[in-house]
mmCIF file of C-alpha atoms in Angstrom:
data_model
loop_
_atom_site.group_PDB
_atom_site.id
_atom_site.type_symbol
_atom_site.label_atom_id
_atom_site.label_comp_id
_atom_site.label_asym_id
_atom_site.label_seq_id
_atom_site.Cartn_x
_atom_site.Cartn_y
_atom_site.Cartn_z
ATOM 1 C CA MET A 1 0.000 0.000 0.000
ATOM 2 C CA THR A 2 1.260 3.464 -0.907
ATOM 3 C CA TRP A 3 0.860 5.732 2.109
ATOM 4 C CA LEU A 4 2.676 8.804 0.789
ATOM 5 C CA LYS A 5 1.249 10.044 -2.491
ATOM 6 C CA PRO A 6 2.158 13.136 -4.511
ATOM 7 C CA VAL A 7 0.047 15.986 -3.221
ATOM 8 C CA THR A 8 -0.002 19.768 -3.566
ATOM 9 C CA LEU A 9 -0.759 21.726 -0.401
ATOM 10 C CA ASN A 10 -1.958 25.325 -0.744
ATOM 11 C CA GLY A 11 -1.875 27.967 1.968
ATOM 12 C CA ALA A 12 -1.749 31.723 2.418
ATOM 13 C CA GLY A 13 1.162 32.909 0.285
ATOM 14 C CA VAL A 14 2.749 29.483 -0.128
ATOM 15 C CA ARG A 15 2.316 26.254 -2.057
ATOM 16 C CA LEU A 16 4.024 22.927 -1.369
ATOM 17 C CA GLU A 17 4.356 20.740 -4.441
ATOM 18 C CA LEU A 18 6.256 17.550 -5.198
ATOM 19 C CA LEU A 19 9.933 18.374 -5.602
ATOM 20 C CA ASP A 20 11.180 18.079 -9.174
ATOM 21 C CA GLN A 21 14.271 18.922 -11.198
ATOM 22 C CA ARG A 22 12.263 21.770 -12.766
ATOM 23 C CA HIS A 23 12.792 23.589 -9.432
ATOM 24 C CA LEU A 24 16.578 23.392 -9.836
ATOM 25 C CA ASP A 25 17.352 26.953 -10.968
ATOM 26 C CA ASP A 26 15.157 28.528 -8.274
ATOM 27 C CA LEU A 27 16.666 26.328 -5.568
ATOM 28 C CA VAL A 28 20.248 27.039 -6.646
ATOM 29 C CA GLU A 29 19.425 30.747 -6.377
ATOM 30 C CA ALA A 30 17.777 30.123 -2.988
ATOM 31 C CA THR A 31 20.904 28.471 -1.535
ATOM 32 C CA GLN A 32 22.979 31.474 -2.589
ATOM 33 C CA ASP A 33 20.733 33.830 -0.607
ATOM 34 C CA GLY A 34 22.593 33.763 2.699
ATOM 35 C CA GLU A 35 25.102 31.074 1.621
ATOM 36 C CA LEU A 36 23.132 28.579 3.668
ATOM 37 C CA TRP A 37 25.476 25.667 2.963
ATOM 38 C CA THR A 38 28.167 27.355 5.100
ATOM 39 C CA LEU A 39 26.193 26.821 8.325
ATOM 40 C CA TRP A 40 28.087 23.930 9.931
ATOM 41 C CA TYR A 41 25.175 22.725 12.106
ATOM 42 C CA THR A 42 22.680 22.252 9.279
ATOM 43 C CA SER A 43 22.591 20.385 5.990
ATOM 44 C CA VAL A 44 21.813 22.590 2.997
ATOM 45 C CA PRO A 45 23.380 21.684 -0.345
ATOM 46 C CA ASP A 46 25.829 24.061 -1.952
ATOM 47 C CA PRO A 47 24.734 25.418 -5.362
ATOM 48 C CA GLU A 48 26.586 22.654 -7.221
ATOM 49 C CA GLY A 49 24.931 19.970 -5.080
ATOM 50 C CA VAL A 50 21.290 21.002 -5.451
ATOM 51 C CA ALA A 51 20.544 18.737 -8.451
ATOM 52 C CA THR A 52 22.022 15.745 -6.623
ATOM 53 C CA GLU A 53 20.004 16.541 -3.498
ATOM 54 C CA ILE A 54 16.773 16.811 -5.516
ATOM 55 C CA GLN A 55 17.474 13.397 -7.064
ATOM 56 C CA ARG A 56 18.381 11.860 -3.677
ATOM 57 C CA ARG A 57 15.052 12.981 -2.249
ATOM 58 C CA LEU A 58 13.122 11.738 -5.289
ATOM 59 C CA ASP A 59 14.853 8.343 -5.059
ATOM 60 C CA LEU A 60 13.762 8.097 -1.411
ATOM 61 C CA PHE A 61 10.220 9.056 -2.464
ATOM 62 C CA ALA A 62 10.227 6.194 -4.994
ATOM 63 C CA GLN A 63 11.014 3.856 -2.068
ATOM 64 C CA GLN A 64 8.226 5.416 0.089
ATOM 65 C CA LEU A 65 10.841 6.630 2.577
ATOM 66 C CA MET A 66 10.238 10.347 2.010
ATOM 67 C CA LEU A 67 7.738 12.763 0.484
ATOM 68 C CA PRO A 68 9.786 15.776 -0.683
ATOM 69 C CA PHE A 69 8.276 19.172 -1.397
ATOM 70 C CA ALA A 70 9.454 22.335 -3.084
ATOM 71 C CA ILE A 71 8.316 25.393 -1.136
ATOM 72 C CA ILE A 72 6.815 27.846 -3.636
ATOM 73 C CA GLU A 73 6.407 31.479 -2.616
ATOM 74 C CA GLU A 74 3.146 32.532 -4.275
ATOM 75 C CA ALA A 75 4.168 36.198 -4.660
ATOM 76 C CA SER A 76 7.184 35.374 -6.822
ATOM 77 C CA GLY A 77 6.115 31.975 -8.135
ATOM 78 C CA LYS A 78 9.596 30.706 -7.272
ATOM 79 C CA ALA A 79 10.819 27.762 -5.244
ATOM 80 C CA VAL A 80 12.425 29.238 -2.123
ATOM 81 C CA GLY A 81 13.342 26.051 -0.282
ATOM 82 C CA MET A 82 12.606 22.398 0.402
ATOM 83 C CA THR A 83 10.859 20.386 3.099
ATOM 84 C CA THR A 84 9.901 16.731 3.524
ATOM 85 C CA PHE A 85 7.982 14.070 5.305
ATOM 86 C CA MET A 86 10.792 11.677 6.229
ATOM 87 C CA ASN A 87 11.642 8.795 8.583
ATOM 88 C CA VAL A 88 8.318 7.399 7.466
ATOM 89 C CA ASP A 89 6.775 4.703 9.680
ATOM 90 C CA ALA A 90 3.498 3.901 7.919
ATOM 91 C CA ALA A 91 2.722 0.908 10.146
ATOM 92 C CA ASN A 92 2.754 3.149 13.226
ATOM 93 C CA ARG A 93 1.404 6.239 11.401
ATOM 94 C CA ARG A 94 4.391 8.432 12.250
ATOM 95 C CA VAL A 95 6.422 10.832 10.126
ATOM 96 C CA GLU A 96 9.097 13.407 10.710
ATOM 97 C CA ILE A 97 8.914 16.846 9.138
ATOM 98 C CA GLY A 98 12.489 17.682 8.332
ATOM 99 C CA SER A 99 15.307 18.428 5.914
ATOM 100 C CA THR A 100 13.697 21.849 5.668
ATOM 101 C CA TRP A 101 15.522 24.943 4.513
ATOM 102 C CA LEU A 102 14.431 28.334 3.197
ATOM 103 C CA ARG A 103 16.337 31.086 1.455
ATOM 104 C CA LYS A 104 17.481 33.767 3.880
ATOM 105 C CA SER A 105 15.207 36.509 2.524
ATOM 106 C CA VAL A 106 11.999 34.583 3.397
ATOM 107 C CA GLN A 107 13.086 33.418 6.844
ATOM 108 C CA SER A 108 11.147 35.045 9.707
ATOM 109 C CA THR A 109 8.401 36.204 7.314
ATOM 110 C CA GLY A 110 5.718 33.734 8.424
ATOM 111 C CA LEU A 111 6.227 31.542 5.347
ATOM 112 C CA ASN A 112 7.669 28.693 7.424
ATOM 113 C CA THR A 113 4.719 28.836 9.840
ATOM 114 C CA GLN A 114 2.343 28.459 6.875
ATOM 115 C CA CYS A 115 4.390 25.492 5.600
ATOM 116 C CA LYS A 116 4.254 23.768 8.972
ATOM 117 C CA LEU A 117 0.517 24.412 9.251
ATOM 118 C CA LEU A 118 -0.015 22.775 5.837
ATOM 119 C CA LEU A 119 2.229 19.799 6.603
ATOM 120 C CA LEU A 120 0.834 19.158 10.070
ATOM 121 C CA THR A 121 -2.763 19.475 8.863
ATOM 122 C CA TYR A 122 -2.068 16.933 6.131
ATOM 123 C CA ALA A 123 -0.225 14.594 8.515
ATOM 124 C CA PHE A 124 -2.884 14.581 11.219
ATOM 125 C CA GLU A 125 -6.063 15.034 9.165
ATOM 126 C CA GLU A 126 -5.295 13.095 5.972
ATOM 127 C CA LEU A 127 -2.592 10.575 6.931
ATOM 128 C CA ASP A 128 -4.168 10.109 10.397
ATOM 129 C CA CYS A 129 -0.756 10.290 12.075
ATOM 130 C CA VAL A 130 -0.392 9.351 15.717
ATOM 131 C CA ALA A 131 2.647 11.614 16.068
ATOM 132 C CA VAL A 132 4.786 13.957 13.990
ATOM 133 C CA GLU A 133 8.457 14.403 14.857
ATOM 134 C CA PHE A 134 10.957 17.177 14.328
ATOM 135 C CA ARG A 135 14.708 16.732 14.760
ATOM 136 C CA THR A 136 17.488 19.269 14.764
ATOM 137 C CA HIS A 137 21.085 19.798 15.813
ATOM 138 C CA PHE A 138 21.561 20.798 19.447
ATOM 139 C CA PHE A 139 23.451 23.913 18.290
ATOM 140 C CA ASN A 140 20.820 24.990 15.751
ATOM 141 C CA GLN A 141 19.176 27.460 18.118
ATOM 142 C CA GLN A 142 17.109 29.098 15.354
ATOM 143 C CA SER A 143 15.582 25.759 14.380
ATOM 144 C CA ARG A 144 15.000 24.685 17.998
ATOM 145 C CA ALA A 145 13.229 27.955 18.808
ATOM 146 C CA GLY A 146 11.091 27.622 15.664
ATOM 147 C CA ILE A 147 10.088 24.058 16.512
ATOM 148 C CA GLU A 148 9.185 25.059 20.056
ATOM 149 C CA ARG A 149 7.127 28.006 18.739
ATOM 150 C CA LEU A 150 5.060 25.474 16.791
ATOM 151 C CA GLY A 151 4.035 23.829 20.048
ATOM 152 C CA ALA A 152 6.188 20.708 19.717
ATOM 153 C CA LYS A 153 7.591 19.264 22.922
ATOM 154 C CA LEU A 154 11.149 18.043 23.468
ATOM 155 C CA ASP A 155 11.141 14.246 23.741
ATOM 156 C CA GLY A 156 14.855 14.054 24.406
ATOM 157 C CA ILE A 157 18.364 14.495 23.066
ATOM 158 C CA LEU A 158 20.139 11.709 21.203
ATOM 159 C CA ARG A 159 23.736 12.179 22.324
ATOM 160 C CA SER A 160 26.510 11.660 19.723
ATOM 161 C CA HIS A 161 23.749 10.640 17.333
ATOM 162 C CA GLN A 162 25.443 11.338 13.995
ATOM 163 C CA ILE A 163 28.856 12.123 12.592
ATOM 164 C CA ALA A 164 28.683 15.442 10.728
ATOM 165 C CA PRO A 165 30.531 16.067 7.440
ATOM 166 C CA ASN A 166 33.108 18.131 9.359
ATOM 167 C CA GLY A 167 33.801 15.182 11.674
ATOM 168 C CA THR A 168 32.015 16.554 14.743
ATOM 169 C CA LEU A 169 29.426 14.524 16.615
ATOM 170 C CA ARG A 170 25.867 15.784 16.413
ATOM 171 C CA ASP A 171 23.589 15.721 19.440
ATOM 172 C CA THR A 172 20.082 15.534 17.954
ATOM 173 C CA CYS A 173 17.132 17.182 19.703
ATOM 174 C CA VAL A 174 13.956 15.168 19.084
ATOM 175 C CA TYR A 175 10.600 16.948 19.358
ATOM 176 C CA SER A 176 7.086 15.772 18.636
ATOM 177 C CA ILE A 177 3.452 16.745 18.430
ATOM 178 C CA ILE A 178 0.987 13.950 19.187
ATOM 179 C CA ALA A 179 -2.516 13.593 17.799
ATOM 180 C CA SER A 180 -4.268 14.617 21.013
ATOM 181 C CA GLU A 181 -2.313 17.897 21.007
ATOM 182 C CA TRP A 182 -3.084 18.707 17.366
ATOM 183 C CA PRO A 183 -6.334 20.730 17.868
ATOM 184 C CA THR A 184 -4.598 23.122 20.286
ATOM 185 C CA VAL A 185 -1.427 23.310 18.180
ATOM 186 C CA LYS A 186 -3.535 23.973 15.081
ATOM 187 C CA ALA A 187 -5.398 26.831 16.771
ATOM 188 C CA HIS A 188 -2.046 28.279 17.861
ATOM 189 C CA LEU A 189 -0.560 28.010 14.354
ATOM 190 C CA ILE A 190 -3.602 29.609 12.734
ATOM 191 C CA PHE A 191 -3.310 32.476 15.218
ATOM 192 C CA GLN A 192 0.433 32.818 14.512
ATOM 193 C CA ALA A 193 -0.109 32.677 10.750
ATOM 194 C CA THR A 194 -2.839 35.317 10.693
ATOM 195 C CA ARG A 195 -1.549 37.866 13.192
ATOM 196 C CA PRO A 196 0.062 41.013 11.819
ATOM 197 C CA ARG A 197 3.873 40.928 11.657
#
């Protein structure tokens, strides 16, 4: 049974659509806005690696291990980043929202809140998820604060969880939202997404 199917999710000012190589030029430009690949505690491809990263995510989608999206800013019509459902556990109705990055110029604009609202709504209301996870590097304070603003709770920290490309050991912070929390989290996200900035 195919649990993750291609889907387009539409929200205020943003659209999430299945990632494709047609998004390549926009995403190369997006990585250059803020030189995101230079942040040692996150994993954003450099401009030369974007095509490979798109293909890697699509290969995982073909195996039902990931559902990758391009994040389309409606105002410009351009892809401004990527996000995914990953670490898919269909039998236990769990997914992780992760491998998310946005070009610098759209960070802190509310676009990411809209994306998370779309993804969480789909996960809980269409996929009938029991829980949705978020994971990030212990030192990625911006990501941790963003996840906590969503209403996710810290489940724990996986110490020395992964070896980073620079050889350091990553402590991974694991957060989740469970189904019983979703109505309150949803109300909070709708409030956050609609309040004036």
